[in-house]
Amino acid sequence: MKYKLELVDLEKSFSNKKVLDKLNLKVIDGEFLVVLGPSGEGKSTLLRTIVGIENLDSGKIIVNGTDVTFKPPNKRNIAMVFQNYALYPNMTAYENIAFPLKMARTDRNSIRSKVDQVAKLLNIEPQLNINVTRLSGGQQQRVAIARALVRDPALFLLDEPLSNLDARVRYTSRQELKRLQKELSHTFVYVTHDQVEASNLADRVAVLHNGVIEQIGPYNELYEKPNTQWVGDFIGTYPMNFIPGDLMGYPDSTIGFRTRWVSEGNDITAKVTLIENSEGNYFVHCKTGDSDIVIRTDTKYNVDDTISFGLERFNIYKNGVLEEIKSGNSVASSGINDVDN
Amino acid sequence: MKNKNMPSYIIAIILAVIFIYPLYILILIAFEPISLTFDRLYPYQLPFIFTLKNFEASIKDLSLIKPVIRSIIVAFTVGILAIALATPAGYGLNKLAARFSNKIIMLMFVVNMMPAIVIAIPISVYFIKVGLYNNIFGIALAQELVVLPISVFIMLGGFRALPQDIENQAMVDGASIFHSFRNVILPLIKIPLLISFLLAWMTSWDEFTYAVIISPVNPTFPVSLYDYVSRGEPFIASSFALLVTIPVIVIVVVLQKYLKGEYLSGGMKI
Ligand SMILES: Nc1ncnc2c1ncn2[C@@H]1O[C@H](COP(=O)(O)OP(=O)(O)O)[C@@H](O)[C@H]1O
Ligand SMILES: [Mg+2]
């Protein structure tokens, strides 16, 4: 397997707050890797250390097989789109996009043809000669992405590039970004706290927690087989339900299950506290013992009803870590639809 | 509305009169025959006769030309030196955490609160040793002391106002520190640079204390103007003073556009 980027035992602290704690990650050539984590978890810090504008405490960064740990940002062969776009406000869109080429001493004619090409790709040709401060948020975001794509670096880093856009533009931009990445077969490391983005864009999702990649894999895998209770809780529109293992005959452990992994039966008895109606399904919030859980049903229950149900599959966690996967005959469909709901 | 603003208008008018009256008198003295101004016990306050005689006399009297040229050289030296020193200083301070850089700026201002005369005399003693006494560059260096804190303050504000990550982006885009400064940062700090330069220029233009102590023999213009007034030729001095007030008025008009803006806040949130 060829890796575009290898991170070895990255450590980074601010004053005495540890942000990256021996983080390891390998990014495959041509893949769209999404780093997912809650705000303040260190996603931006991770990208900033990879690109070299933040110093590491220790660890190694290998790009395309070359150790770049001690190289300055302009020698790392990495393009980055910052969260706030960081466009050069005194320049037009054209000048912004041309800037990296100008710095690489590309000749004038090939600058023009390259900028035109990438502008066409991103649909910003009409805006090329407008000062970037007068463009809309969506157009600015395209210029920022164009400025990265106009180069041909080993690796692209994108820090929540769609977070400042309104929902509609965000949706279309997402599709385009994915298409561009595949068409040009670039390697993307894309940072976000948005699960929908992660599930739609990623070949693999890396969940960042407590300064390490807690789990990495396709979104479905994270959804169905979270390695830890924390990942189960974090991934999905609804957190994974957790109940004491005793209820199902597994002492000293915790049972985790998704809203739709329920079936007829009476493994669990619970009291309804709230009903949410979402596109023909009912999401029933209920309480069993001390645990709050949410299950998806077709039946309309009422608040304060006592209901009972079985589990057709569930995960067993010991000390917060996945121990065993119990699945019945009919494995539920992928969890991805849950996210879209 | 009108009634509400009335008091502030009245105050503004009173203040304007207080500040403009001396300038008015200066103009009167410059353009009226001496018989109507200095030769009278109670000079007329309104213009009666217009004359350019004083101007002719002052321009013919070449002894004031040299100090003017000296002043111009000193003012430009102080202005250029101010931005040459304050730009890297502001850039560096901006890299520090605000609580440190604010303290350093504060320290610069506090040190500057010492009366000029207390500093000027030891400096002149030292300048005699190193050959900067009675030298226009000696004056410029001493005046730099006065202008530098405000220049650094303004430049720091300019750097703080830069968009976040713009410099990092330039580096990621392959720019060296030199290119990132010249192509990205410099165009964005033009206005703070202009303000620093003009304020320094203006401060130097009418600075007196350092000038008179460090270079009494080859004086700058404000110093020789004082000589003229004390020697009893104030009408020539007035018309000359008027001539050299013109650049200051031009600068103030230019600066006015920015003086109320965020540029003087040093990028600090108040
Ligand atoms: N320059 C800095 N100085 C001090 N603390 C910082 C700095 N940058 C980030 N942090 C801290 O590091 C943590 C991670 O920040 P960040 O990487 O921006 O998180 P994310 O991008 O995941 O929201 C946060 O707690 C933040 O306060
Ligand atoms: Mg961030």
PDB file of N, CA, C and O in Angstrom, chain A residues 3 26 29 31 38 58 70 88 92 121 128 137 139 151-152 154 173 196 214 216 245 250 259 263 305 323:
ATOM      1  N   TYR A   3       1.379   5.070   0.834  1.00  0.00           N
ATOM      2  CA  TYR A   3       0.803   6.103   1.681  1.00  0.00           C
ATOM      3  C   TYR A   3       1.257   7.486   1.228  1.00  0.00           C
ATOM      4  O   TYR A   3       2.438   7.699   0.974  1.00  0.00           O
ATOM      5  N   LYS A  26      -2.307   7.006   8.866  1.00  0.00           N
ATOM      6  CA  LYS A  26      -1.758   6.794   7.531  1.00  0.00           C
ATOM      7  C   LYS A  26      -2.840   7.084   6.504  1.00  0.00           C
ATOM      8  O   LYS A  26      -3.952   6.581   6.618  1.00  0.00           O
ATOM      9  N   ASP A  29      -2.903   6.802  -0.832  1.00  0.00           N
ATOM     10  CA  ASP A  29      -2.860   7.567  -2.070  1.00  0.00           C
ATOM     11  C   ASP A  29      -4.239   7.607  -2.728  1.00  0.00           C
ATOM     12  O   ASP A  29      -4.863   6.575  -2.947  1.00  0.00           O
ATOM     13  N   GLU A  31      -7.074   8.777  -1.583  1.00  0.00           N
ATOM     14  CA  GLU A  31      -8.274   8.614  -0.760  1.00  0.00           C
ATOM     15  C   GLU A  31      -8.814   9.948  -0.251  1.00  0.00           C
ATOM     16  O   GLU A  31      -8.097  10.945  -0.170  1.00  0.00           O
ATOM     17  N   PRO A  38     -15.411  16.474  17.656  1.00  0.00           N
ATOM     18  CA  PRO A  38     -16.138  17.645  18.155  1.00  0.00           C
ATOM     19  C   PRO A  38     -15.239  18.888  18.110  1.00  0.00           C
ATOM     20  O   PRO A  38     -14.024  18.766  18.002  1.00  0.00           O
ATOM     21  N   SER A  58       6.911  16.552  19.417  1.00  0.00           N
ATOM     22  CA  SER A  58       7.697  15.412  18.952  1.00  0.00           C
ATOM     23  C   SER A  58       6.867  14.646  17.942  1.00  0.00           C
ATOM     24  O   SER A  58       5.679  14.886  17.782  1.00  0.00           O
ATOM     25  N   PHE A  70      10.992  18.629   9.602  1.00  0.00           N
ATOM     26  CA  PHE A  70      11.746  19.848   9.894  1.00  0.00           C
ATOM     27  C   PHE A  70      11.801  20.804   8.704  1.00  0.00           C
ATOM     28  O   PHE A  70      12.628  21.707   8.655  1.00  0.00           O
ATOM     29  N   TYR A  88      -6.360  36.555  -0.084  1.00  0.00           N
ATOM     30  CA  TYR A  88      -5.590  37.797  -0.030  1.00  0.00           C
ATOM     31  C   TYR A  88      -6.517  38.948  -0.405  1.00  0.00           C
ATOM     32  O   TYR A  88      -6.906  39.067  -1.569  1.00  0.00           O
ATOM     33  N   THR A  92      -7.537  40.260  -6.743  1.00  0.00           N
ATOM     34  CA  THR A  92      -8.718  39.711  -7.396  1.00  0.00           C
ATOM     35  C   THR A  92      -8.715  38.188  -7.229  1.00  0.00           C
ATOM     36  O   THR A  92      -7.732  37.605  -6.765  1.00  0.00           O
ATOM     37  N   LEU A 121     -13.407  24.553 -13.864  1.00  0.00           N
ATOM     38  CA  LEU A 121     -13.766  23.392 -13.058  1.00  0.00           C
ATOM     39  C   LEU A 121     -14.679  23.794 -11.902  1.00  0.00           C
ATOM     40  O   LEU A 121     -15.610  23.069 -11.537  1.00  0.00           O
ATOM     41  N   LEU A 128     -13.519  36.020 -12.004  1.00  0.00           N
ATOM     42  CA  LEU A 128     -12.061  36.031 -11.907  1.00  0.00           C
ATOM     43  C   LEU A 128     -11.458  37.416 -11.695  1.00  0.00           C
ATOM     44  O   LEU A 128     -10.474  37.565 -10.986  1.00  0.00           O
ATOM     45  N   GLY A 137     -19.987  34.371  -0.029  1.00  0.00           N
ATOM     46  CA  GLY A 137     -19.306  33.328   0.741  1.00  0.00           C
ATOM     47  C   GLY A 137     -19.018  32.094  -0.093  1.00  0.00           C
ATOM     48  O   GLY A 137     -17.912  31.545  -0.063  1.00  0.00           O
ATOM     49  N   GLN A 139     -18.707  31.886  -3.336  1.00  0.00           N
ATOM     50  CA  GLN A 139     -17.689  32.164  -4.356  1.00  0.00           C
ATOM     51  C   GLN A 139     -16.305  32.237  -3.718  1.00  0.00           C
ATOM     52  O   GLN A 139     -15.327  31.742  -4.285  1.00  0.00           O
ATOM     53  N   ARG A 151      -2.447  24.075  -7.838  1.00  0.00           N
ATOM     54  CA  ARG A 151      -1.138  23.440  -7.705  1.00  0.00           C
ATOM     55  C   ARG A 151      -1.302  21.932  -7.881  1.00  0.00           C
ATOM     56  O   ARG A 151      -2.415  21.438  -7.965  1.00  0.00           O
ATOM     57  N   ASP A 152      -0.189  21.247  -7.903  1.00  0.00           N
ATOM     58  CA  ASP A 152      -0.274  19.792  -7.972  1.00  0.00           C
ATOM     59  C   ASP A 152       0.555  19.196  -6.842  1.00  0.00           C
ATOM     60  O   ASP A 152       1.556  18.532  -7.065  1.00  0.00           O
ATOM     61  N   ALA A 154       1.400  16.991  -3.228  1.00  0.00           N
ATOM     62  CA  ALA A 154       1.216  15.589  -2.858  1.00  0.00           C
ATOM     63  C   ALA A 154      -0.105  15.407  -2.124  1.00  0.00           C
ATOM     64  O   ALA A 154      -0.715  14.346  -2.181  1.00  0.00           O
ATOM     65  N   SER A 173     -21.867  22.117  -2.912  1.00  0.00           N
ATOM     66  CA  SER A 173     -20.404  22.168  -2.853  1.00  0.00           C
ATOM     67  C   SER A 173     -19.831  20.823  -2.468  1.00  0.00           C
ATOM     68  O   SER A 173     -18.776  20.416  -2.961  1.00  0.00           O
ATOM     69  N   VAL A 196     -22.776  14.508   8.754  1.00  0.00           N
ATOM     70  CA  VAL A 196     -23.370  14.318   7.432  1.00  0.00           C
ATOM     71  C   VAL A 196     -22.288  14.491   6.378  1.00  0.00           C
ATOM     72  O   VAL A 196     -22.175  13.705   5.441  1.00  0.00           O
ATOM     73  N   GLU A 214      -9.174   7.688  17.454  1.00  0.00           N
ATOM     74  CA  GLU A 214      -9.758   6.631  18.264  1.00  0.00           C
ATOM     75  C   GLU A 214     -10.252   5.472  17.400  1.00  0.00           C
ATOM     76  O   GLU A 214     -10.211   4.320  17.808  1.00  0.00           O
ATOM     77  N   ILE A 216     -10.708   4.387  12.932  1.00  0.00           N
ATOM     78  CA  ILE A 216     -10.673   4.808  11.535  1.00  0.00           C
ATOM     79  C   ILE A 216     -11.299   3.724  10.684  1.00  0.00           C
ATOM     80  O   ILE A 216     -11.088   2.537  10.917  1.00  0.00           O
ATOM     81  N   GLY A 245     -25.237  -4.320  31.155  1.00  0.00           N
ATOM     82  CA  GLY A 245     -25.213  -5.659  30.589  1.00  0.00           C
ATOM     83  C   GLY A 245     -26.072  -6.660  31.346  1.00  0.00           C
ATOM     84  O   GLY A 245     -26.565  -7.632  30.757  1.00  0.00           O
ATOM     85  N   TYR A 250     -25.345 -10.169  30.674  1.00  0.00           N
ATOM     86  CA  TYR A 250     -23.896 -10.012  30.539  1.00  0.00           C
ATOM     87  C   TYR A 250     -23.397  -9.132  31.669  1.00  0.00           C
ATOM     88  O   TYR A 250     -23.330  -7.908  31.522  1.00  0.00           O
ATOM     89  N   THR A 259     -30.806   2.798  17.320  1.00  0.00           N
ATOM     90  CA  THR A 259     -32.265   2.996  17.437  1.00  0.00           C
ATOM     91  C   THR A 259     -33.072   1.935  16.687  1.00  0.00           C
ATOM     92  O   THR A 259     -34.150   1.564  17.114  1.00  0.00           O
ATOM     93  N   SER A 263     -36.536  -5.279  17.931  1.00  0.00           N
ATOM     94  CA  SER A 263     -37.495  -6.191  17.310  1.00  0.00           C
ATOM     95  C   SER A 263     -38.585  -6.519  18.331  1.00  0.00           C
ATOM     96  O   SER A 263     -38.547  -6.056  19.469  1.00  0.00           O
ATOM     97  N   ASP A 305     -46.564   5.489  28.334  1.00  0.00           N
ATOM     98  CA  ASP A 305     -46.798   4.073  28.050  1.00  0.00           C
ATOM     99  C   ASP A 305     -45.598   3.272  28.550  1.00  0.00           C
ATOM    100  O   ASP A 305     -44.477   3.762  28.560  1.00  0.00           O
ATOM    101  N   GLU A 323     -16.174  -5.496  23.004  1.00  0.00           N
ATOM    102  CA  GLU A 323     -15.717  -6.822  23.382  1.00  0.00           C
ATOM    103  C   GLU A 323     -16.260  -7.863  22.396  1.00  0.00           C
ATOM    104  O   GLU A 323     -15.533  -8.729  21.940  1.00  0.00           O
TER     105      GLU A 323
END
